[in-house]
Tab-separated table of C-alpha atoms and ligand atoms in Angstrom:
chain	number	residue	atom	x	y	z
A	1	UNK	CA	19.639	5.029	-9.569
A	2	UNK	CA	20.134	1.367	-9.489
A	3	UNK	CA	16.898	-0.621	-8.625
A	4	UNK	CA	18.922	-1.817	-5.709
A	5	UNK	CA	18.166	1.284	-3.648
A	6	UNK	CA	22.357	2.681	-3.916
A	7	UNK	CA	22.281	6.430	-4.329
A	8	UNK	CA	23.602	8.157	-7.415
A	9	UNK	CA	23.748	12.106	-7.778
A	10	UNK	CA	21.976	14.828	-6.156
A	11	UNK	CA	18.892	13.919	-3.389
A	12	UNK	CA	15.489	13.830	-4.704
A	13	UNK	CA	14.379	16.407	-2.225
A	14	UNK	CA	16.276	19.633	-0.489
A	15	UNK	CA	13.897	19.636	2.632
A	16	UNK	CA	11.873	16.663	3.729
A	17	UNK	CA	9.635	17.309	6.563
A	18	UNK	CA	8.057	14.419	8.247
A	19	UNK	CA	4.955	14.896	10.623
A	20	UNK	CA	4.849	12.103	13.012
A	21	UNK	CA	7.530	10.458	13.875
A	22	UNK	CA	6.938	6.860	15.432
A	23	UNK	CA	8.046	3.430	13.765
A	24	UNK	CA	7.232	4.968	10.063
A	25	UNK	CA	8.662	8.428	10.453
A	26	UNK	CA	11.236	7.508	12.077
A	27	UNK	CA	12.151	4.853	9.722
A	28	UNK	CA	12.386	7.376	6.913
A	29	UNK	CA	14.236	9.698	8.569
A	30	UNK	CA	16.892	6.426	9.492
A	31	UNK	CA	16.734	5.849	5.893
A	32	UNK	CA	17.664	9.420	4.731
A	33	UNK	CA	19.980	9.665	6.750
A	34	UNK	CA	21.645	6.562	6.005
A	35	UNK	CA	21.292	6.585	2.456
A	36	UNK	CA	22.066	10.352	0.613
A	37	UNK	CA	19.666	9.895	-2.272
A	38	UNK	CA	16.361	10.977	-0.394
A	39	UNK	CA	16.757	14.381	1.183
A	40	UNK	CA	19.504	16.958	2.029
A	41	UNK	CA	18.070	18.189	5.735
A	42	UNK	CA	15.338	16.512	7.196
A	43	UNK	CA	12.786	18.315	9.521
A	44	UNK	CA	10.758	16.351	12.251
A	45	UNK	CA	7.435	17.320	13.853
A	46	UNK	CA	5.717	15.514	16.434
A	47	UNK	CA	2.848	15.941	19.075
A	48	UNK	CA	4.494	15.422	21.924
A	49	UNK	CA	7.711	17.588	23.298
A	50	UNK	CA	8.482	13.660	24.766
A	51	UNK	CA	8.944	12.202	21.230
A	52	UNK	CA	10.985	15.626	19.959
A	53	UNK	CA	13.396	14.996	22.795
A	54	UNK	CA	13.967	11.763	22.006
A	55	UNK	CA	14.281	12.083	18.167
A	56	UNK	CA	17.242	15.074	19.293
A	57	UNK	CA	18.932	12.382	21.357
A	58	UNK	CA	18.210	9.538	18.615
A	59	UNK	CA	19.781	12.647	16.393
A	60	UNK	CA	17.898	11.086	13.190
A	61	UNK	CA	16.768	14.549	12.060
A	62	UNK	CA	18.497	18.078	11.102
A	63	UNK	CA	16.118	19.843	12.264
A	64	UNK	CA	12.985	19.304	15.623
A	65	UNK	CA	10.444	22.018	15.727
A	66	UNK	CA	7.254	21.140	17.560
A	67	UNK	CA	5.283	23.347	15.097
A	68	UNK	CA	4.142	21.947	12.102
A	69	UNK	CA	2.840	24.698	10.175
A	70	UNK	CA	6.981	26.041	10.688
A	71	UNK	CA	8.038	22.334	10.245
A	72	UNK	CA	6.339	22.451	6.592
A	73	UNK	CA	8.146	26.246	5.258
A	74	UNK	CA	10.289	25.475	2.472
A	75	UNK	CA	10.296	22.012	2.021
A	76	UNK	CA	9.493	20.754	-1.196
A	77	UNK	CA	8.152	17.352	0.382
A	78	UNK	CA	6.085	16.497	3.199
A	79	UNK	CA	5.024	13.622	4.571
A	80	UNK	CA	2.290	12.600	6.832
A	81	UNK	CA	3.374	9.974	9.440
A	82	UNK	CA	0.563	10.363	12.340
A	83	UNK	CA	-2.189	7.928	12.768
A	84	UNK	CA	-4.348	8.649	10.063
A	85	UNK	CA	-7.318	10.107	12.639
A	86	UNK	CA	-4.686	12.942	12.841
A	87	UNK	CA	-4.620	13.877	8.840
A	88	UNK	CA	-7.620	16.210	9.195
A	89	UNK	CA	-6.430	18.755	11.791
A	90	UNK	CA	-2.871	18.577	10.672
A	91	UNK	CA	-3.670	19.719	6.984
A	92	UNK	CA	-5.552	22.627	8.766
A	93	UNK	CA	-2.609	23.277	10.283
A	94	UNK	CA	0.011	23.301	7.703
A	95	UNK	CA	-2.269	24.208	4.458
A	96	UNK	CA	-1.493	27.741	4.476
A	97	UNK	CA	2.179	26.951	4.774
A	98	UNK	CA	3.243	24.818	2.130
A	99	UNK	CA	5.652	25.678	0.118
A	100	UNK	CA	4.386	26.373	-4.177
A	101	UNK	CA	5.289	23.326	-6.096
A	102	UNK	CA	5.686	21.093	-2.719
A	103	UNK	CA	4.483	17.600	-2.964
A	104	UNK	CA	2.267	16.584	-0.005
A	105	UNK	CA	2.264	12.585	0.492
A	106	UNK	CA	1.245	10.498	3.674
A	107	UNK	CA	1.631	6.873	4.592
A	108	UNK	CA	-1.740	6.265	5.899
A	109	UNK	CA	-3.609	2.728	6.187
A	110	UNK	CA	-6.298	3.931	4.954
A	111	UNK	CA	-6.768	6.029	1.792
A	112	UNK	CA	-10.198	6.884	1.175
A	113	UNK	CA	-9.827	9.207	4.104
A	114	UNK	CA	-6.958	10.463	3.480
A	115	UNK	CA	-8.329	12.031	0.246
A	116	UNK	CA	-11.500	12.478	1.860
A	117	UNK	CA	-9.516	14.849	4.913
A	118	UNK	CA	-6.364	16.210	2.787
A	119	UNK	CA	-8.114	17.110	-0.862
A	120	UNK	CA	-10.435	20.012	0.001
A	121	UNK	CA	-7.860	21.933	2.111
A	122	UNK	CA	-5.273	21.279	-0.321
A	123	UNK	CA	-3.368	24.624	-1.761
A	124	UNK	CA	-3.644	24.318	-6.356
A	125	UNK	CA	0.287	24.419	-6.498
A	126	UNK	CA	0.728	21.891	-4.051
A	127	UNK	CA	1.382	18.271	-5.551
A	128	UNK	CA	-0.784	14.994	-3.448
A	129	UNK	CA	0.237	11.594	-3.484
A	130	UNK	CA	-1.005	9.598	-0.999
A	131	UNK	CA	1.365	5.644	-0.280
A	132	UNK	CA	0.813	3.049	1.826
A	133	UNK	CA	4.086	1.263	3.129
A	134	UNK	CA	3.348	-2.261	3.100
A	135	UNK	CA	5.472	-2.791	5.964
A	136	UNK	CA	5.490	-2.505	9.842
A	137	UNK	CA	5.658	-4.411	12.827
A	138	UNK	CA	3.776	-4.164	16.099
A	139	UNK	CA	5.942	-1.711	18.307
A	140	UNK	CA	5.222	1.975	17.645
A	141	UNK	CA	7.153	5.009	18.356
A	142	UNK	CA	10.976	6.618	17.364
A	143	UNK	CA	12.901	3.871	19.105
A	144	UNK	CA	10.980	1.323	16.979
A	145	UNK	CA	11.884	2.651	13.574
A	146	UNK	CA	15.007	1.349	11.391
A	147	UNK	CA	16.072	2.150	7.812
A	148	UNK	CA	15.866	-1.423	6.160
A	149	UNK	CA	12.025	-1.387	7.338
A	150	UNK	CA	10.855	-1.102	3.837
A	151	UNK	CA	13.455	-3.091	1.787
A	152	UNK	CA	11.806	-5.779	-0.671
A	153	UNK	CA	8.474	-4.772	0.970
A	154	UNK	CA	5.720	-3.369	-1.433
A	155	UNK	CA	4.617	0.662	-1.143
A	156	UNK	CA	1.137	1.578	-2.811
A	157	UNK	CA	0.420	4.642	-4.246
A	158	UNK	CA	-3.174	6.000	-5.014
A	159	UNK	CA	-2.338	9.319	-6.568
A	160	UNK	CA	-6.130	10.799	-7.233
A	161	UNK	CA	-7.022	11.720	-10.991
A	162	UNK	CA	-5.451	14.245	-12.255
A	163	UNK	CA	-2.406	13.794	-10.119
A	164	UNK	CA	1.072	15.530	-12.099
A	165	UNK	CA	2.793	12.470	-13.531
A	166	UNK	CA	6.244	14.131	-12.664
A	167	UNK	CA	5.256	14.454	-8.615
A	168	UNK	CA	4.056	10.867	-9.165
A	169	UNK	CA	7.161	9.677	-10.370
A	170	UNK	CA	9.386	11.588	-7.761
A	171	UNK	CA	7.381	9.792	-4.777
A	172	UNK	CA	7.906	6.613	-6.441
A	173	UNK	CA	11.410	7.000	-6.840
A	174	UNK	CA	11.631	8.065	-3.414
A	175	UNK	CA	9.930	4.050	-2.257
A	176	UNK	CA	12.449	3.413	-4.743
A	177	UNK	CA	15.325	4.536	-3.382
A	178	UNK	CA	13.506	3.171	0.675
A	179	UNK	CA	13.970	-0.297	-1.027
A	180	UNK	CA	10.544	-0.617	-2.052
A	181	UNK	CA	8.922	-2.510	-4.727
A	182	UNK	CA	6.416	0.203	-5.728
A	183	UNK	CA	2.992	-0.031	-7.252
A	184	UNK	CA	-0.559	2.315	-7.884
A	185	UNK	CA	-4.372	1.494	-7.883
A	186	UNK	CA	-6.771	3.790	-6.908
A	187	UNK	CA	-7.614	4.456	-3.431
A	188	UNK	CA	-10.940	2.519	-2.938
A	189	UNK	CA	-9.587	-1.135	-4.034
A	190	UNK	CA	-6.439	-0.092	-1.947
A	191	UNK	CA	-9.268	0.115	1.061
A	192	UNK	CA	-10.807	-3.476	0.197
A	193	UNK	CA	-7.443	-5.266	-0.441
A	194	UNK	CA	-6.072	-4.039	3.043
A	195	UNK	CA	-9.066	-4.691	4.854
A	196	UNK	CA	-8.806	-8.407	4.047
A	197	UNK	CA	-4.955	-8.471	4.331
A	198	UNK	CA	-4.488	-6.470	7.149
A	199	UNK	CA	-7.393	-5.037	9.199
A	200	UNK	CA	-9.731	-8.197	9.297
A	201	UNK	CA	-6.631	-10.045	10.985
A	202	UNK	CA	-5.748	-7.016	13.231
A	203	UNK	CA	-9.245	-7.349	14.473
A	204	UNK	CA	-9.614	-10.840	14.697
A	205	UNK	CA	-5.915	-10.898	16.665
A	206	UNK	CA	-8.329	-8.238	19.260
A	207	UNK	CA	-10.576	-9.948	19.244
A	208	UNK	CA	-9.143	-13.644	19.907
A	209	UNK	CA	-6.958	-12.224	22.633
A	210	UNK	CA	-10.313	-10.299	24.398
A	211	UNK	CA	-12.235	-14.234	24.332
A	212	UNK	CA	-9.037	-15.910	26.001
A	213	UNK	CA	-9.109	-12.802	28.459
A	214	UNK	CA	-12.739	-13.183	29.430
A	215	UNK	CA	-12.173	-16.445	30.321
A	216	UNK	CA	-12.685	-18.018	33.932
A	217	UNK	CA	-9.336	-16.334	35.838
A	218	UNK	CA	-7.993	-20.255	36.212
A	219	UNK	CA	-8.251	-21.036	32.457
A	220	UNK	CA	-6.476	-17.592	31.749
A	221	UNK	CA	-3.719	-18.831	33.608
A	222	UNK	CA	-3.377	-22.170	31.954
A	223	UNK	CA	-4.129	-20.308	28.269
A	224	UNK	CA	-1.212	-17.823	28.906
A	225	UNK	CA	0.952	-20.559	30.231
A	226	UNK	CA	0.409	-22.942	27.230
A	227	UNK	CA	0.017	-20.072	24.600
A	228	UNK	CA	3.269	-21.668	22.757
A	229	UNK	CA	0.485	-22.262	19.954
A	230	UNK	CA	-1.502	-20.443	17.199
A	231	UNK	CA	-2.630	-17.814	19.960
A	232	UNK	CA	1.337	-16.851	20.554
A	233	UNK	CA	1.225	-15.210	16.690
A	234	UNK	CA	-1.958	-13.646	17.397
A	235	UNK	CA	-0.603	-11.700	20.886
A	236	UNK	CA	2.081	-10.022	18.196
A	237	UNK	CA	-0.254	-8.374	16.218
A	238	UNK	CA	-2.797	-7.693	19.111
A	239	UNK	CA	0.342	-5.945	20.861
A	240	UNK	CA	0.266	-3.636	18.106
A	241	UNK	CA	-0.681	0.505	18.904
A	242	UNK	CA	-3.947	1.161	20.469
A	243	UNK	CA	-4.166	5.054	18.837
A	244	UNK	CA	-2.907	3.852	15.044
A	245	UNK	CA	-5.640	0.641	15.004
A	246	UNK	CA	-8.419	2.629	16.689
A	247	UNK	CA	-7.712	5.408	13.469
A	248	UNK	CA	-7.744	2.787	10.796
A	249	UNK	CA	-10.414	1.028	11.726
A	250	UNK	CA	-12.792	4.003	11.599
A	251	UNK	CA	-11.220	5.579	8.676
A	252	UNK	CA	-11.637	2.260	6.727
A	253	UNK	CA	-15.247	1.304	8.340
A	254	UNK	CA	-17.133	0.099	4.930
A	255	UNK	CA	-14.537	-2.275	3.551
A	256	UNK	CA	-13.616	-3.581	6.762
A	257	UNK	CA	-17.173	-4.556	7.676
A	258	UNK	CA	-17.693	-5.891	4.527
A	259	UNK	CA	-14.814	-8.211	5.131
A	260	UNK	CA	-15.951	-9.307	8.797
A	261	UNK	CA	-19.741	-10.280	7.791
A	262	UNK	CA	-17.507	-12.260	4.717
A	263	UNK	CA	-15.368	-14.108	7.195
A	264	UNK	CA	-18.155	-14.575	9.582
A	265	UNK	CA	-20.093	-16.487	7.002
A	266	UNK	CA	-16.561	-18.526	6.166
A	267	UNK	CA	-16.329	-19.510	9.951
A	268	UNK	CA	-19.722	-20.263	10.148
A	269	UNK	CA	-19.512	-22.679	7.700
A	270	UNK	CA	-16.150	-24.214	9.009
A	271	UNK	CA	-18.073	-24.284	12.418
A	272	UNK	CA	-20.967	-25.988	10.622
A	273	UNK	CA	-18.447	-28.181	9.180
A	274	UNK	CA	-17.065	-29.107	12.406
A	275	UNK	CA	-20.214	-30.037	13.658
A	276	UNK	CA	-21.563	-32.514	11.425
A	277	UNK	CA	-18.265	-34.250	10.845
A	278	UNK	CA	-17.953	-33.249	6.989
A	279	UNK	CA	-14.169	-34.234	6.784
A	280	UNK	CA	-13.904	-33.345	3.107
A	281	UNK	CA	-14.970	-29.644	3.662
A	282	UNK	CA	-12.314	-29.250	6.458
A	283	UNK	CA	-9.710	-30.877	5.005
A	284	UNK	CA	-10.085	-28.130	1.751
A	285	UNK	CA	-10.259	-25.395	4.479
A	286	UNK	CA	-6.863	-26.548	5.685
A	287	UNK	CA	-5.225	-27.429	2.074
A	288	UNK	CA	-6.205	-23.975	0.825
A	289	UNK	CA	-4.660	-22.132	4.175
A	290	UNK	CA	-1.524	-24.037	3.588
A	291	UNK	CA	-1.541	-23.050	-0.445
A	292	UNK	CA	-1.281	-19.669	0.349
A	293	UNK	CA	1.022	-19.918	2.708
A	294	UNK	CA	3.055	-21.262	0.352
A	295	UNK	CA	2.588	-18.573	-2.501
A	296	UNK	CA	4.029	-16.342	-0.303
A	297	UNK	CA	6.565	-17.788	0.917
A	298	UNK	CA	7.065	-17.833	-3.265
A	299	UNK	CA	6.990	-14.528	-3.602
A	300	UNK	CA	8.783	-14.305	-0.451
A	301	UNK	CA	6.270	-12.031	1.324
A	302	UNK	CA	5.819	-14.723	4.294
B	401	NAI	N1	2.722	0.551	12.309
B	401	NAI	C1	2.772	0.022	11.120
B	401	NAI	O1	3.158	-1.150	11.011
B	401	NAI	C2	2.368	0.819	9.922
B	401	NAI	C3	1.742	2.045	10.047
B	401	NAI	N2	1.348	2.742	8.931
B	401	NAI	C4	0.691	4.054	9.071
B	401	NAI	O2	1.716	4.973	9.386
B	401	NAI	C5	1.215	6.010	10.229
B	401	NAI	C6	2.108	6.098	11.458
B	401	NAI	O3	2.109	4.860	12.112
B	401	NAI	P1	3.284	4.475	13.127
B	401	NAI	O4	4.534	5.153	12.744
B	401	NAI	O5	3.258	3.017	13.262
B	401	NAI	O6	2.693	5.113	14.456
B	401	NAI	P2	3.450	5.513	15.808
B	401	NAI	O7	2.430	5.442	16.879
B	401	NAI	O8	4.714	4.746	15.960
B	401	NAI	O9	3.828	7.030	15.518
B	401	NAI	C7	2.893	8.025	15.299
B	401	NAI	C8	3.539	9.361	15.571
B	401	NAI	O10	2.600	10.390	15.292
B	401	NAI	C9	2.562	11.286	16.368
B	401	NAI	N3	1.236	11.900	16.421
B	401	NAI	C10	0.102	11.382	16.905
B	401	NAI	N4	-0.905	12.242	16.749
B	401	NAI	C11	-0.372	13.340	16.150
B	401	NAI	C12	-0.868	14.577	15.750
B	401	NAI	N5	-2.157	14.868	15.941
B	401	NAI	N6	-0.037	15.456	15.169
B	401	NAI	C13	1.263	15.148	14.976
B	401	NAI	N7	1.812	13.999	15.356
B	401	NAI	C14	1.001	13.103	15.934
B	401	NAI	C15	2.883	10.448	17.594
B	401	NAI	O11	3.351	11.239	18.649
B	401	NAI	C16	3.970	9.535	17.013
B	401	NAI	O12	5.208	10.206	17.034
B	401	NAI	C17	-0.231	5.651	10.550
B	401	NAI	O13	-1.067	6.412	9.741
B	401	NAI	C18	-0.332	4.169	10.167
B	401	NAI	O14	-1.631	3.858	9.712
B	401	NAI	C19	1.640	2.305	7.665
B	401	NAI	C20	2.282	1.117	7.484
B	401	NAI	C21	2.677	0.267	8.604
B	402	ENO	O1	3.234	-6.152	11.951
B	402	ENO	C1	2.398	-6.557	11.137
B	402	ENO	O2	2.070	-7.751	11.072
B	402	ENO	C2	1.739	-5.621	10.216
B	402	ENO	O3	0.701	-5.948	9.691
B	402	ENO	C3	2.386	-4.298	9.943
B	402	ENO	C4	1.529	-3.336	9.196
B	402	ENO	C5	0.568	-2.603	9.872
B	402	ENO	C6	-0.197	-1.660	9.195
B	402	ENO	C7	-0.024	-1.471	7.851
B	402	ENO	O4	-0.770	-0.566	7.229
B	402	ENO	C8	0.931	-2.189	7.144
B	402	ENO	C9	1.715	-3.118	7.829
């Protein structure tokens, strides 16, 4: 395998069953079929008999069964790819099922929980490793998925102690072979970093948009006429999936909070700032938004 993603040889997995399939799941499945490296059949389950219609017409899987605990016989990978609210039932569901030697990962947000709701029902030959695609956009659902999703993008794994180096290893070759740059920490600083890159400005992008809506009706009007401006980029990510943000923000509850009461303090001060005129403090607010900006355009993550 080149570190360019190209296949070489035989698939890394016979049977790959994905549960869920909305912009993640059905970005995989795009991928493997796309690209031969990942799986020889794939197998799709989903809630709704909507979303297993349309993945037939889409025809990005082998195989569409609406049961999951039959979704999961005989494949030697699954992967969770609900909103991570769903993780708990769905291991119920499939436990029993797995397949000996299968490896069991899941591309939650959140990954406290996901070892809090998958670990105790978890079968002792099945294999967990939990990622984290660091990569997504605000639309949800099959039609929103694509197989380059994840190219140059980083994927975090959080495999718990213990975790068999070799299943380890496959699901990083898997990110691997996605186009991911792929890399492990455990799952509680995973929690804290996303809550600060991606959760606090989820909620704030809410939150900003709820303000402007409450509003007087006539300065709505004039706020989503001129909204050309800062606000337009925060509409994207407040467009984003109502089930998936209400999930991660209660599976990630500690970390996030402790992130808000840090940025409230921050804009306190910057509103303090603004206040009594202190020019110098703003002007190192702005300078150090604009640094970072620029590191990643550097490690062109912008
Ligand atoms: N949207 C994004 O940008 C990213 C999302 N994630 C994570 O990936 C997971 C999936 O997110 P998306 O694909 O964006 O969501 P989505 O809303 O596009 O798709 C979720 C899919 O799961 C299905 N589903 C919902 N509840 C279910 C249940 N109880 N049992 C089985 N299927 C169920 C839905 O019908 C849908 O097909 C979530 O855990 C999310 O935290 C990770 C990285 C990026
Ligand atoms: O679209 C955006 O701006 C995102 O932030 C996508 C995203 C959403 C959730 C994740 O866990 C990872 C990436």
């Amino acid at each position: 395998m080149s570190d360019s993603g190209e296949p070489s040889g035989a698939p890394l997995f016979e049977r790959l069953c994905l549960l869920g399939i909305g912009l993640i799941g059905s970005s995989l499945a795009r991928r493997a079929r796309e690209h031969g490296g990942l799986a020889r059949t794939v197998v799709v389950s989903s809630r709704t008999e909507a979303t297993l219609a349309r993945v037939r017409e889409l025809g990005i899987a082998d195989v569409v069964e609406a049961d999951p605990a039959e979704a999961v016989r005989g494949a030697d990978c699954v992967i969770l790819c609900a909103p991570v609210g769903a993780n708990a039932a769905l291991m119920r569901r499939i436990a029993p099922h797995l397949a000996p030697g299968c490896i069991l990962s899941d591309v939650g947000s959140t990954k406290g929980s996901v070892l809090r709701d998958v670990q105790p029902l978890l079968p002792g030959d099945v294999h967990f490793v939990p990622a984290h695609p660091m990569a997504g956009t605000e639309f949800s659902g099959p039609d929103a998925g694509f197989a380059t999703l994840f190219e140059g993008r980083y994927c975090i794994l959080t495999p718990p102690p213990g975790a068999d180096p070799a299943a380890v290893e496959k699901v990083r070759e898997f990110w691997r072979r996605c186009g991911s740059m792929v890399e492990s920490m455990d799952a509680a600083t995973h929690d804290k970093v996303v809550a600060i890159v991606s959760h606090l400005p989820h909620l704030i992008a809410f939150t900003i948009c709820g303000t402007a809506d409450d509003l007087a009706a006539e300065t709505r009007e004039a706020v989503l006429k001129f909204a050309a401006s800062g606000f337009r980029d925060f509409t994207r990510i407040a467009s984003s999936d109502v089930d998936m943000w209400r999930d991660v923000f209660l599976n990630n509850r500690e970390a996030l909070l402790e992130m808000l009461a840090r940025f409230s303090e921050d804009a306190h001060a910057l509103g303090r700032a603004v206040r009594w005129g202190q020019a110098d403090f703003i002007e190192d607010r702005i300078r150090r938004g604009r640094k970072i900006r620029r590191s990643l355009i550097e490690r062109r993550q912008a």
